[in-house]
PDB file of C-alpha atoms and ligand atoms in Angstrom:
ATOM      1  CA  UNK A   1       4.026 -13.096 -21.518  1.00  0.00           C
ATOM      2  CA  UNK A   2       1.649 -13.261 -18.561  1.00  0.00           C
ATOM      3  CA  UNK A   3       4.228 -11.705 -16.306  1.00  0.00           C
ATOM      4  CA  UNK A   4       2.800 -10.212 -13.115  1.00  0.00           C
ATOM      5  CA  UNK A   5       3.263  -6.517 -12.385  1.00  0.00           C
ATOM      6  CA  UNK A   6       4.709  -7.429  -9.007  1.00  0.00           C
ATOM      7  CA  UNK A   7       6.300 -10.700  -7.992  1.00  0.00           C
ATOM      8  CA  UNK A   8       7.609 -11.357  -4.503  1.00  0.00           C
ATOM      9  CA  UNK A   9       9.091 -14.684  -3.469  1.00  0.00           C
ATOM     10  CA  UNK A  10      10.342 -15.781  -0.087  1.00  0.00           C
ATOM     11  CA  UNK A  11      10.756 -12.231   1.191  1.00  0.00           C
ATOM     12  CA  UNK A  12      12.460 -12.142   4.568  1.00  0.00           C
ATOM     13  CA  UNK A  13      13.045  -9.148   6.800  1.00  0.00           C
ATOM     14  CA  UNK A  14      14.805  -8.763  10.098  1.00  0.00           C
ATOM     15  CA  UNK A  15      15.849  -5.765  12.166  1.00  0.00           C
ATOM     16  CA  UNK A  16      19.236  -5.814  13.811  1.00  0.00           C
ATOM     17  CA  UNK A  17      19.640  -4.258  17.234  1.00  0.00           C
ATOM     18  CA  UNK A  18      22.077  -4.444  20.156  1.00  0.00           C
ATOM     19  CA  UNK A  19      20.101  -7.433  21.491  1.00  0.00           C
ATOM     20  CA  UNK A  20      20.296  -9.352  18.217  1.00  0.00           C
ATOM     21  CA  UNK A  21      18.093  -9.859  15.192  1.00  0.00           C
ATOM     22  CA  UNK A  22      14.307  -9.715  15.370  1.00  0.00           C
ATOM     23  CA  UNK A  23      12.645 -11.334  12.372  1.00  0.00           C
ATOM     24  CA  UNK A  24       9.558  -9.620  11.034  1.00  0.00           C
ATOM     25  CA  UNK A  25       8.893 -11.307   7.680  1.00  0.00           C
ATOM     26  CA  UNK A  26       9.465 -15.048   7.402  1.00  0.00           C
ATOM     27  CA  UNK A  27       9.352 -15.692   3.657  1.00  0.00           C
ATOM     28  CA  UNK A  28       6.422 -13.848   2.096  1.00  0.00           C
ATOM     29  CA  UNK A  29       5.384 -14.720  -1.461  1.00  0.00           C
ATOM     30  CA  UNK A  30       2.874 -12.535  -3.243  1.00  0.00           C
ATOM     31  CA  UNK A  31       2.073 -11.462  -6.787  1.00  0.00           C
ATOM     32  CA  UNK A  32      -0.166  -8.927  -8.460  1.00  0.00           C
ATOM     33  CA  UNK A  33      -1.201  -9.103 -12.108  1.00  0.00           C
ATOM     34  CA  UNK A  34      -1.878  -6.135 -14.370  1.00  0.00           C
ATOM     35  CA  UNK A  35      -5.141  -4.426 -13.411  1.00  0.00           C
ATOM     36  CA  UNK A  36      -5.597  -6.653 -10.369  1.00  0.00           C
ATOM     37  CA  UNK A  37      -6.764  -5.367  -6.975  1.00  0.00           C
ATOM     38  CA  UNK A  38      -5.050  -7.413  -4.307  1.00  0.00           C
ATOM     39  CA  UNK A  39      -5.644  -6.947  -0.585  1.00  0.00           C
ATOM     40  CA  UNK A  40      -3.232  -7.723   2.220  1.00  0.00           C
ATOM     41  CA  UNK A  41      -5.026  -8.194   5.534  1.00  0.00           C
ATOM     42  CA  UNK A  42      -3.850  -9.138   8.979  1.00  0.00           C
ATOM     43  CA  UNK A  43      -3.622  -7.897  12.514  1.00  0.00           C
ATOM     44  CA  UNK A  44      -1.565  -4.960  13.726  1.00  0.00           C
ATOM     45  CA  UNK A  45       2.171  -5.647  13.623  1.00  0.00           C
ATOM     46  CA  UNK A  46       1.853  -8.623  11.237  1.00  0.00           C
ATOM     47  CA  UNK A  47       4.121  -7.009   8.633  1.00  0.00           C
ATOM     48  CA  UNK A  48       1.829  -5.293   6.135  1.00  0.00           C
ATOM     49  CA  UNK A  49       3.433  -1.842   6.097  1.00  0.00           C
ATOM     50  CA  UNK A  50       6.999  -3.140   6.083  1.00  0.00           C
ATOM     51  CA  UNK A  51       6.129  -5.281   3.035  1.00  0.00           C
ATOM     52  CA  UNK A  52       4.793  -2.159   1.299  1.00  0.00           C
ATOM     53  CA  UNK A  53       7.893  -0.174   2.239  1.00  0.00           C
ATOM     54  CA  UNK A  54      10.212  -2.858   0.874  1.00  0.00           C
ATOM     55  CA  UNK A  55       8.342  -2.868  -2.459  1.00  0.00           C
ATOM     56  CA  UNK A  56       8.863   0.892  -2.690  1.00  0.00           C
ATOM     57  CA  UNK A  57      12.522   0.529  -1.719  1.00  0.00           C
ATOM     58  CA  UNK A  58      12.107   2.585   1.444  1.00  0.00           C
ATOM     59  CA  UNK A  59      13.483   0.066   3.928  1.00  0.00           C
ATOM     60  CA  UNK A  60      16.523  -0.894   1.869  1.00  0.00           C
ATOM     61  CA  UNK A  61      18.395   2.203   2.977  1.00  0.00           C
ATOM     62  CA  UNK A  62      17.802   1.544   6.674  1.00  0.00           C
ATOM     63  CA  UNK A  63      21.119   0.304   8.147  1.00  0.00           C
ATOM     64  CA  UNK A  64      19.361  -2.004  10.641  1.00  0.00           C
ATOM     65  CA  UNK A  65      17.167  -3.762   8.053  1.00  0.00           C
ATOM     66  CA  UNK A  66      18.207  -7.165   6.672  1.00  0.00           C
ATOM     67  CA  UNK A  67      16.211  -8.035   3.564  1.00  0.00           C
ATOM     68  CA  UNK A  68      16.381 -11.069   1.261  1.00  0.00           C
ATOM     69  CA  UNK A  69      14.209 -12.709  -1.378  1.00  0.00           C
ATOM     70  CA  UNK A  70      12.949 -12.134  -4.916  1.00  0.00           C
ATOM     71  CA  UNK A  71      11.421  -8.732  -5.724  1.00  0.00           C
ATOM     72  CA  UNK A  72      10.387  -8.144  -9.327  1.00  0.00           C
ATOM     73  CA  UNK A  73       8.448  -5.266 -10.821  1.00  0.00           C
ATOM     74  CA  UNK A  74       7.340  -5.763 -14.435  1.00  0.00           C
ATOM     75  CA  UNK A  75      10.070  -8.349 -14.832  1.00  0.00           C
ATOM     76  CA  UNK A  76      12.761  -6.020 -13.456  1.00  0.00           C
ATOM     77  CA  UNK A  77      14.802  -7.186 -10.491  1.00  0.00           C
ATOM     78  CA  UNK A  78      14.204  -4.512  -7.848  1.00  0.00           C
ATOM     79  CA  UNK A  79      17.023  -5.793  -5.673  1.00  0.00           C
ATOM     80  CA  UNK A  80      19.531  -4.768  -8.372  1.00  0.00           C
ATOM     81  CA  UNK A  81      18.390  -1.135  -8.599  1.00  0.00           C
ATOM     82  CA  UNK A  82      20.500   1.679  -7.204  1.00  0.00           C
ATOM     83  CA  UNK A  83      18.984   4.084  -4.668  1.00  0.00           C
ATOM     84  CA  UNK A  84      18.695   6.641  -7.495  1.00  0.00           C
ATOM     85  CA  UNK A  85      16.831   4.197  -9.758  1.00  0.00           C
ATOM     86  CA  UNK A  86      14.468   3.256  -6.927  1.00  0.00           C
ATOM     87  CA  UNK A  87      13.813   6.936  -6.274  1.00  0.00           C
ATOM     88  CA  UNK A  88      12.970   7.440  -9.943  1.00  0.00           C
ATOM     89  CA  UNK A  89      10.330   4.675  -9.776  1.00  0.00           C
ATOM     90  CA  UNK A  90       8.561   6.162  -6.791  1.00  0.00           C
ATOM     91  CA  UNK A  91       5.761   8.582  -7.562  1.00  0.00           C
ATOM     92  CA  UNK A  92       5.858   7.630 -11.228  1.00  0.00           C
ATOM     93  CA  UNK A  93       5.549   3.892 -11.931  1.00  0.00           C
ATOM     94  CA  UNK A  94       4.759   2.939  -8.361  1.00  0.00           C
ATOM     95  CA  UNK A  95       3.260   5.120  -5.711  1.00  0.00           C
ATOM     96  CA  UNK A  96       1.894   4.767  -2.246  1.00  0.00           C
ATOM     97  CA  UNK A  97      -0.856   6.174  -0.116  1.00  0.00           C
ATOM     98  CA  UNK A  98       0.696   6.055   3.347  1.00  0.00           C
ATOM     99  CA  UNK A  99      -1.023   5.229   6.601  1.00  0.00           C
ATOM    100  CA  UNK A 100       0.347   8.494   7.944  1.00  0.00           C
ATOM    101  CA  UNK A 101       0.392  11.480   5.550  1.00  0.00           C
ATOM    102  CA  UNK A 102       3.290  13.124   7.359  1.00  0.00           C
ATOM    103  CA  UNK A 103       5.549  10.353   5.940  1.00  0.00           C
ATOM    104  CA  UNK A 104       4.774  11.548   2.442  1.00  0.00           C
ATOM    105  CA  UNK A 105       4.597  15.324   2.733  1.00  0.00           C
ATOM    106  CA  UNK A 106       7.557  17.610   3.297  1.00  0.00           C
ATOM    107  CA  UNK A 107       6.838  20.448   5.768  1.00  0.00           C
ATOM    108  CA  UNK A 108       9.526  22.648   4.206  1.00  0.00           C
ATOM    109  CA  UNK A 109       7.821  23.068   0.826  1.00  0.00           C
ATOM    110  CA  UNK A 110       4.327  24.228  -0.128  1.00  0.00           C
ATOM    111  CA  UNK A 111       1.912  21.618  -1.452  1.00  0.00           C
ATOM    112  CA  UNK A 112       2.165  23.237  -4.914  1.00  0.00           C
ATOM    113  CA  UNK A 113       5.961  22.818  -5.023  1.00  0.00           C
ATOM    114  CA  UNK A 114       5.625  19.154  -4.039  1.00  0.00           C
ATOM    115  CA  UNK A 115       2.973  18.498  -6.700  1.00  0.00           C
ATOM    116  CA  UNK A 116       5.146  20.194  -9.330  1.00  0.00           C
ATOM    117  CA  UNK A 117       8.104  18.008  -8.384  1.00  0.00           C
ATOM    118  CA  UNK A 118       5.979  14.839  -8.619  1.00  0.00           C
ATOM    119  CA  UNK A 119       4.431  15.878 -11.951  1.00  0.00           C
ATOM    120  CA  UNK A 120       7.828  16.758 -13.444  1.00  0.00           C
ATOM    121  CA  UNK A 121       9.063  13.231 -12.787  1.00  0.00           C
ATOM    122  CA  UNK A 122       6.724  12.175 -15.618  1.00  0.00           C
ATOM    123  CA  UNK A 123       6.660  15.471 -17.551  1.00  0.00           C
ATOM    124  CA  UNK A 124      10.102  17.028 -17.020  1.00  0.00           C
ATOM    125  CA  UNK A 125       9.367  20.211 -18.967  1.00  0.00           C
ATOM    126  CA  UNK A 126       5.982  20.935 -17.418  1.00  0.00           C
ATOM    127  CA  UNK A 127       5.474  24.673 -16.791  1.00  0.00           C
ATOM    128  CA  UNK A 128       4.758  25.783 -13.211  1.00  0.00           C
ATOM    129  CA  UNK A 129       1.359  27.232 -14.070  1.00  0.00           C
ATOM    130  CA  UNK A 130       0.225  24.060 -15.856  1.00  0.00           C
ATOM    131  CA  UNK A 131       1.459  21.932 -12.970  1.00  0.00           C
ATOM    132  CA  UNK A 132      -0.585  24.136 -10.620  1.00  0.00           C
ATOM    133  CA  UNK A 133      -3.687  23.600 -12.765  1.00  0.00           C
ATOM    134  CA  UNK A 134      -3.195  19.826 -12.939  1.00  0.00           C
ATOM    135  CA  UNK A 135      -2.673  19.667  -9.190  1.00  0.00           C
ATOM    136  CA  UNK A 136      -5.797  21.773  -8.542  1.00  0.00           C
ATOM    137  CA  UNK A 137      -7.864  19.413 -10.720  1.00  0.00           C
ATOM    138  CA  UNK A 138      -6.468  16.398  -8.837  1.00  0.00           C
ATOM    139  CA  UNK A 139      -7.342  18.021  -5.502  1.00  0.00           C
ATOM    140  CA  UNK A 140     -10.919  18.691  -6.607  1.00  0.00           C
ATOM    141  CA  UNK A 141     -11.233  14.950  -7.300  1.00  0.00           C
ATOM    142  CA  UNK A 142     -10.544  14.234  -3.636  1.00  0.00           C
ATOM    143  CA  UNK A 143     -13.214  16.696  -2.525  1.00  0.00           C
ATOM    144  CA  UNK A 144     -10.998  19.688  -1.801  1.00  0.00           C
ATOM    145  CA  UNK A 145     -13.138  22.725  -2.606  1.00  0.00           C
ATOM    146  CA  UNK A 146     -10.458  25.406  -2.428  1.00  0.00           C
ATOM    147  CA  UNK A 147      -7.483  23.768  -4.121  1.00  0.00           C
ATOM    148  CA  UNK A 148      -5.700  27.092  -4.650  1.00  0.00           C
ATOM    149  CA  UNK A 149      -5.562  27.797  -0.923  1.00  0.00           C
ATOM    150  CA  UNK A 150      -4.381  24.250  -0.194  1.00  0.00           C
ATOM    151  CA  UNK A 151      -1.713  24.397  -2.912  1.00  0.00           C
ATOM    152  CA  UNK A 152      -0.296  27.598  -1.436  1.00  0.00           C
ATOM    153  CA  UNK A 153      -0.150  26.105   2.064  1.00  0.00           C
ATOM    154  CA  UNK A 154       2.424  24.022   3.916  1.00  0.00           C
ATOM    155  CA  UNK A 155       1.321  20.638   5.282  1.00  0.00           C
ATOM    156  CA  UNK A 156       1.458  21.881   8.887  1.00  0.00           C
ATOM    157  CA  UNK A 157      -1.131  24.536   8.015  1.00  0.00           C
ATOM    158  CA  UNK A 158      -3.650  21.875   6.943  1.00  0.00           C
ATOM    159  CA  UNK A 159      -5.772  19.459   8.941  1.00  0.00           C
ATOM    160  CA  UNK A 160      -4.914  15.745   9.140  1.00  0.00           C
ATOM    161  CA  UNK A 161      -7.794  14.795   6.841  1.00  0.00           C
ATOM    162  CA  UNK A 162      -6.807  17.490   4.356  1.00  0.00           C
ATOM    163  CA  UNK A 163      -3.188  16.276   4.285  1.00  0.00           C
ATOM    164  CA  UNK A 164      -4.399  12.740   3.695  1.00  0.00           C
ATOM    165  CA  UNK A 165      -6.443  13.873   0.695  1.00  0.00           C
ATOM    166  CA  UNK A 166      -3.459  15.818  -0.668  1.00  0.00           C
ATOM    167  CA  UNK A 167      -1.321  12.691  -0.378  1.00  0.00           C
ATOM    168  CA  UNK A 168      -3.963  10.540  -2.098  1.00  0.00           C
ATOM    169  CA  UNK A 169      -4.218  13.033  -4.980  1.00  0.00           C
ATOM    170  CA  UNK A 170      -0.410  13.106  -5.245  1.00  0.00           C
ATOM    171  CA  UNK A 171      -0.181   9.310  -5.338  1.00  0.00           C
ATOM    172  CA  UNK A 172      -2.740   9.064  -8.133  1.00  0.00           C
ATOM    173  CA  UNK A 173      -1.711  12.023 -10.289  1.00  0.00           C
ATOM    174  CA  UNK A 174       0.921  10.223 -12.389  1.00  0.00           C
ATOM    175  CA  UNK A 175      -1.267   7.165 -13.126  1.00  0.00           C
ATOM    176  CA  UNK A 176       1.129   4.662 -11.547  1.00  0.00           C
ATOM    177  CA  UNK A 177       1.458   1.090 -12.819  1.00  0.00           C
ATOM    178  CA  UNK A 178       1.344  -0.090  -9.213  1.00  0.00           C
ATOM    179  CA  UNK A 179      -0.483   1.723  -6.448  1.00  0.00           C
ATOM    180  CA  UNK A 180       0.014   0.679  -2.852  1.00  0.00           C
ATOM    181  CA  UNK A 181      -2.673   1.931  -0.507  1.00  0.00           C
ATOM    182  CA  UNK A 182      -1.831   1.381   3.149  1.00  0.00           C
ATOM    183  CA  UNK A 183      -4.978   1.976   5.213  1.00  0.00           C
ATOM    184  CA  UNK A 184      -6.119   4.751   2.882  1.00  0.00           C
ATOM    185  CA  UNK A 185      -8.472   7.243   4.407  1.00  0.00           C
ATOM    186  CA  UNK A 186      -8.238   6.164   8.043  1.00  0.00           C
ATOM    187  CA  UNK A 187      -8.368   9.837   9.045  1.00  0.00           C
ATOM    188  CA  UNK A 188     -11.184  10.629   6.637  1.00  0.00           C
ATOM    189  CA  UNK A 189     -14.932  10.531   6.977  1.00  0.00           C
ATOM    190  CA  UNK A 190     -16.769   7.663   5.320  1.00  0.00           C
ATOM    191  CA  UNK A 191     -17.918   9.620   2.255  1.00  0.00           C
ATOM    192  CA  UNK A 192     -14.366  10.719   1.388  1.00  0.00           C
ATOM    193  CA  UNK A 193     -13.135   7.162   1.991  1.00  0.00           C
ATOM    194  CA  UNK A 194     -15.730   5.954  -0.508  1.00  0.00           C
ATOM    195  CA  UNK A 195     -14.596   8.647  -2.958  1.00  0.00           C
ATOM    196  CA  UNK A 196     -10.999   7.472  -2.592  1.00  0.00           C
ATOM    197  CA  UNK A 197     -12.018   3.904  -3.364  1.00  0.00           C
ATOM    198  CA  UNK A 198     -13.970   5.122  -6.397  1.00  0.00           C
ATOM    199  CA  UNK A 199     -10.875   6.954  -7.637  1.00  0.00           C
ATOM    200  CA  UNK A 200      -8.812   3.811  -7.220  1.00  0.00           C
ATOM    201  CA  UNK A 201     -11.426   1.767  -9.099  1.00  0.00           C
ATOM    202  CA  UNK A 202     -11.358   4.346 -11.899  1.00  0.00           C
ATOM    203  CA  UNK A 203      -7.585   4.138 -12.095  1.00  0.00           C
ATOM    204  CA  UNK A 204      -7.774   0.348 -12.418  1.00  0.00           C
ATOM    205  CA  UNK A 205     -10.446   0.527 -15.115  1.00  0.00           C
ATOM    206  CA  UNK A 206      -8.884   3.304 -17.180  1.00  0.00           C
ATOM    207  CA  UNK A 207      -5.192   2.530 -16.788  1.00  0.00           C
ATOM    208  CA  UNK A 208      -5.061  -1.153 -15.789  1.00  0.00           C
ATOM    209  CA  UNK A 209      -3.329  -0.096 -12.588  1.00  0.00           C
ATOM    210  CA  UNK A 210      -2.372  -2.898 -10.216  1.00  0.00           C
ATOM    211  CA  UNK A 211      -3.302  -2.189  -6.611  1.00  0.00           C
ATOM    212  CA  UNK A 212      -2.004  -3.541  -3.332  1.00  0.00           C
ATOM    213  CA  UNK A 213      -4.642  -2.590  -0.815  1.00  0.00           C
ATOM    214  CA  UNK A 214      -3.822  -2.847   2.883  1.00  0.00           C
ATOM    215  CA  UNK A 215      -6.738  -2.507   5.245  1.00  0.00           C
ATOM    216  CA  UNK A 216      -8.177  -3.574   8.576  1.00  0.00           C
ATOM    217  CA  UNK A 217     -11.645  -2.967   7.259  1.00  0.00           C
ATOM    218  CA  UNK A 218     -12.691  -6.328   5.841  1.00  0.00           C
ATOM    219  CA  UNK A 219     -16.031  -4.952   4.695  1.00  0.00           C
ATOM    220  CA  UNK A 220     -14.173  -2.598   2.351  1.00  0.00           C
ATOM    221  CA  UNK A 221     -11.724  -5.341   1.321  1.00  0.00           C
ATOM    222  CA  UNK A 222     -14.615  -7.599   0.337  1.00  0.00           C
ATOM    223  CA  UNK A 223     -16.050  -4.866  -1.899  1.00  0.00           C
ATOM    224  CA  UNK A 224     -12.765  -3.694  -3.361  1.00  0.00           C
ATOM    225  CA  UNK A 225     -10.354  -6.591  -3.872  1.00  0.00           C
ATOM    226  CA  UNK A 226     -10.236  -9.320  -6.518  1.00  0.00           C
ATOM    227  CA  UNK A 227      -7.899 -11.425  -4.411  1.00  0.00           C
ATOM    228  CA  UNK A 228      -6.795 -11.447  -0.787  1.00  0.00           C
ATOM    229  CA  UNK A 229      -3.631 -12.478   1.053  1.00  0.00           C
ATOM    230  CA  UNK A 230      -3.898 -13.053   4.789  1.00  0.00           C
ATOM    231  CA  UNK A 231      -0.740 -12.319   6.761  1.00  0.00           C
ATOM    232  CA  UNK A 232      -0.186 -13.495  10.318  1.00  0.00           C
ATOM    233  CA  UNK A 233       2.983 -12.764  12.264  1.00  0.00           C
ATOM    234  CA  UNK A 234       5.069 -12.258   9.144  1.00  0.00           C
ATOM    235  CA  UNK A 235       3.740 -15.236   7.178  1.00  0.00           C
ATOM    236  CA  UNK A 236       1.129 -15.521   4.463  1.00  0.00           C
ATOM    237  CA  UNK A 237      -1.250 -18.083   5.922  1.00  0.00           C
ATOM    238  CA  UNK A 238      -3.887 -18.026   3.193  1.00  0.00           C
ATOM    239  CA  UNK A 239      -4.512 -16.565  -0.244  1.00  0.00           C
ATOM    240  CA  UNK A 240      -7.466 -16.717  -2.595  1.00  0.00           C
ATOM    241  CA  UNK A 241     -10.124 -15.034  -4.703  1.00  0.00           C
ATOM    242  CA  UNK A 242     -12.027 -12.630  -2.453  1.00  0.00           C
ATOM    243  CA  UNK A 243     -15.451 -14.281  -2.701  1.00  0.00           C
ATOM    244  CA  UNK A 244     -14.074 -17.760  -2.125  1.00  0.00           C
ATOM    245  CA  UNK A 245     -11.899 -16.680   0.767  1.00  0.00           C
ATOM    246  CA  UNK A 246     -14.749 -14.870   2.481  1.00  0.00           C
ATOM    247  CA  UNK A 247     -17.233 -17.687   1.955  1.00  0.00           C
ATOM    248  CA  UNK A 248     -14.881 -20.572   2.691  1.00  0.00           C
ATOM    249  CA  UNK A 249     -11.837 -19.560   4.750  1.00  0.00           C
ATOM    250  CA  UNK A 250      -9.486 -22.485   5.398  1.00  0.00           C
ATOM    251  CA  UNK A 251      -6.951 -21.290   7.913  1.00  0.00           C
ATOM    252  CA  UNK A 252      -8.042 -20.833  11.552  1.00  0.00           C
ATOM    253  CA  UNK A 253      -6.694 -17.293  11.621  1.00  0.00           C
ATOM    254  CA  UNK A 254      -8.652 -16.387   8.465  1.00  0.00           C
ATOM    255  CA  UNK A 255     -11.741 -18.021   9.924  1.00  0.00           C
ATOM    256  CA  UNK A 256     -11.368 -15.926  13.071  1.00  0.00           C
ATOM    257  CA  UNK A 257     -10.747 -12.828  10.961  1.00  0.00           C
ATOM    258  CA  UNK A 258     -13.769 -13.460   8.733  1.00  0.00           C
ATOM    259  CA  UNK A 259     -16.080 -14.133  11.646  1.00  0.00           C
ATOM    260  CA  UNK A 260     -15.329 -10.596  12.782  1.00  0.00           C
ATOM    261  CA  UNK A 261     -16.174  -8.938   9.441  1.00  0.00           C
ATOM    262  CA  UNK A 262     -18.320  -5.896  10.077  1.00  0.00           C
ATOM    263  CA  UNK A 263     -21.653  -6.109   8.273  1.00  0.00           C
ATOM    264  CA  UNK A 264     -21.625  -2.425   7.405  1.00  0.00           C
ATOM    265  CA  UNK A 265     -18.582  -0.980   5.651  1.00  0.00           C
ATOM    266  CA  UNK A 266     -16.794   1.810   7.459  1.00  0.00           C
ATOM    267  CA  UNK A 267     -16.593  -0.082  10.777  1.00  0.00           C
ATOM    268  CA  UNK A 268     -13.586  -0.067  13.042  1.00  0.00           C
ATOM    269  CA  UNK A 269     -10.914  -2.647  13.616  1.00  0.00           C
ATOM    270  CA  UNK A 270     -12.509  -5.998  14.399  1.00  0.00           C
ATOM    271  CA  UNK A 271     -11.516  -7.751  17.576  1.00  0.00           C
ATOM    272  CA  UNK A 272      -9.632 -10.829  16.402  1.00  0.00           C
ATOM    273  CA  UNK A 273      -9.276 -13.732  18.799  1.00  0.00           C
ATOM    274  CA  UNK A 274      -5.740 -15.035  19.358  1.00  0.00           C
ATOM    275  CA  UNK A 275      -5.287 -18.269  17.434  1.00  0.00           C
ATOM    276  CA  UNK A 276      -1.516 -18.585  17.855  1.00  0.00           C
ATOM    277  CA  UNK A 277      -1.871 -21.872  19.799  1.00  0.00           C
ATOM    278  CA  UNK A 278      -3.249 -23.545  16.656  1.00  0.00           C
ATOM    279  CA  UNK A 279       0.024 -22.888  14.892  1.00  0.00           C
ATOM    280  CA  UNK A 280       1.604 -26.008  16.254  1.00  0.00           C
ATOM    281  CA  UNK A 281       0.028 -27.911  13.355  1.00  0.00           C
ATOM    282  CA  UNK A 282       2.356 -27.433  10.351  1.00  0.00           C
ATOM    283  CA  UNK A 283      -0.508 -28.383   8.014  1.00  0.00           C
ATOM    284  CA  UNK A 284      -1.832 -24.867   8.532  1.00  0.00           C
ATOM    285  CA  UNK A 285       1.195 -23.193   6.989  1.00  0.00           C
ATOM    286  CA  UNK A 286       0.422 -21.853   3.585  1.00  0.00           C
ATOM    287  CA  UNK A 287       3.130 -22.871   1.095  1.00  0.00           C
ATOM    288  CA  UNK A 288       3.524 -19.218   0.131  1.00  0.00           C
ATOM    289  CA  UNK A 289       4.800 -18.450   3.608  1.00  0.00           C
ATOM    290  CA  UNK A 290       7.997 -20.302   2.880  1.00  0.00           C
ATOM    291  CA  UNK A 291       7.178 -23.071   5.303  1.00  0.00           C
ATOM    292  CA  UNK A 292       9.460 -21.826   8.046  1.00  0.00           C
ATOM    293  CA  UNK A 293       7.967 -21.496  11.510  1.00  0.00           C
TER     294      UNK A 293
HETATM  295  N1  ATP B   1      12.221   0.459  11.596  1.00  0.00           N
HETATM  296  C1  ATP B   1      11.872  -0.582  12.348  1.00  0.00           C
HETATM  297  N2  ATP B   1      12.722  -1.105  13.269  1.00  0.00           N
HETATM  298  C2  ATP B   1      12.385  -2.158  14.019  1.00  0.00           C
HETATM  299  N3  ATP B   1      11.196  -2.806  13.941  1.00  0.00           N
HETATM  300  C3  ATP B   1      10.311  -2.337  13.047  1.00  0.00           C
HETATM  301  C4  ATP B   1      10.577  -1.204  12.205  1.00  0.00           C
HETATM  302  N4  ATP B   1       9.493  -0.981  11.404  1.00  0.00           N
HETATM  303  C5  ATP B   1       8.593  -1.922  11.747  1.00  0.00           C
HETATM  304  N5  ATP B   1       9.061  -2.738  12.719  1.00  0.00           N
HETATM  305  C6  ATP B   1       8.365  -3.875  13.325  1.00  0.00           C
HETATM  306  O1  ATP B   1       7.903  -4.721  12.292  1.00  0.00           O
HETATM  307  C7  ATP B   1       6.662  -5.314  12.644  1.00  0.00           C
HETATM  308  C8  ATP B   1       5.668  -5.124  11.512  1.00  0.00           C
HETATM  309  O2  ATP B   1       5.348  -3.755  11.425  1.00  0.00           O
HETATM  310  P1  ATP B   1       4.338  -3.181  10.358  1.00  0.00           P
HETATM  311  O3  ATP B   1       4.394  -1.688  10.471  1.00  0.00           O
HETATM  312  O4  ATP B   1       4.599  -3.770   9.034  1.00  0.00           O
HETATM  313  O5  ATP B   1       2.913  -3.717  10.909  1.00  0.00           O
HETATM  314  P2  ATP B   1       1.483  -3.619  10.226  1.00  0.00           P
HETATM  315  O6  ATP B   1       1.052  -4.992   9.871  1.00  0.00           O
HETATM  316  O7  ATP B   1       1.521  -2.601   9.149  1.00  0.00           O
HETATM  317  O8  ATP B   1       0.587  -3.123  11.469  1.00  0.00           O
HETATM  318  P3  ATP B   1      -0.586  -2.013  11.515  1.00  0.00           P
HETATM  319  O9  ATP B   1      -1.819  -2.726  11.086  1.00  0.00           O
HETATM  320  O10 ATP B   1      -0.638  -1.622  12.958  1.00  0.00           O
HETATM  321  O11 ATP B   1      -0.221  -0.869  10.641  1.00  0.00           O
HETATM  322  C9  ATP B   1       6.224  -4.674  13.956  1.00  0.00           C
HETATM  323  O12 ATP B   1       6.537  -5.563  14.999  1.00  0.00           O
HETATM  324  C10 ATP B   1       7.083  -3.435  14.042  1.00  0.00           C
HETATM  325  O13 ATP B   1       7.344  -3.096  15.372  1.00  0.00           O
HETATM  326 MG1   MG B   2       0.741  -0.669   8.939  1.00  0.00          MG
END
């Protein structure tokens, strides 16, 4: 009955190359309940974006990727879905704000055509004109003053910040059950970043959306998330309610991470000291990491 929106157990990922297999995720376990805002934090290259891409089913088609573990979305086994079924979930029940907007926008179609396609996944018979109006309203919510001009443009005709806002509006427009935000608003100024967070809060309050929030900015994480997972070199090393984790971090990596929290939100990437030498003590391994070192 209390089934989480997302349940991941012992997720492992490796990439095969001519020199062998390089392991990137070593048994990640993570869950998100309905209406919960969960953050995933950790240094660059620790495995945050690949985790997000696996949830969306975007890495499964990569011939070099080797993936195993439990992946459940609203009780459904994601590993059993066909590529077509996974595609149908994206942009409707689960959507993602990408770190890089060019991954989400197609340069061959205008923004209006792409919005219409996304909207018709939920409302198959939606008329073009109505789709245009809904898209324009969504763009105004992300502080785009001339939505008509933007809708009639191609992504390469827009600035990086503008494309990012388009992508955010597109990710939110179908009220997804699960929203994954991977470093949302990195290319945006602080006021638009704050607006994006407000929109995400609104989505959670009005639609009980579950959010996986990936960010380097721990000041923002502290304000936004209910619960935090800390990932380090492909392992979850600590997990807990945001306030508790920030006030009483247990793992040395989390302690190092928390000591670098910027006091003012909107700061850059904190400089995290290397704590890898402390990993020789197996007592530090969080059980959720799968216990494999
Ligand atoms: N397609 C791929 N082929 C091979 N290795 C990959 C591929 N995609 C990601 N990796 C590797 O997986 C590791 C984790 O990458 P990931 O993008 O998840 O990092 P991240 O935690 O999101 O970092 P950042 O904070 O910089 O965005 C990195 O070492 C990266 O080089
Ligand atoms: Mg990333």
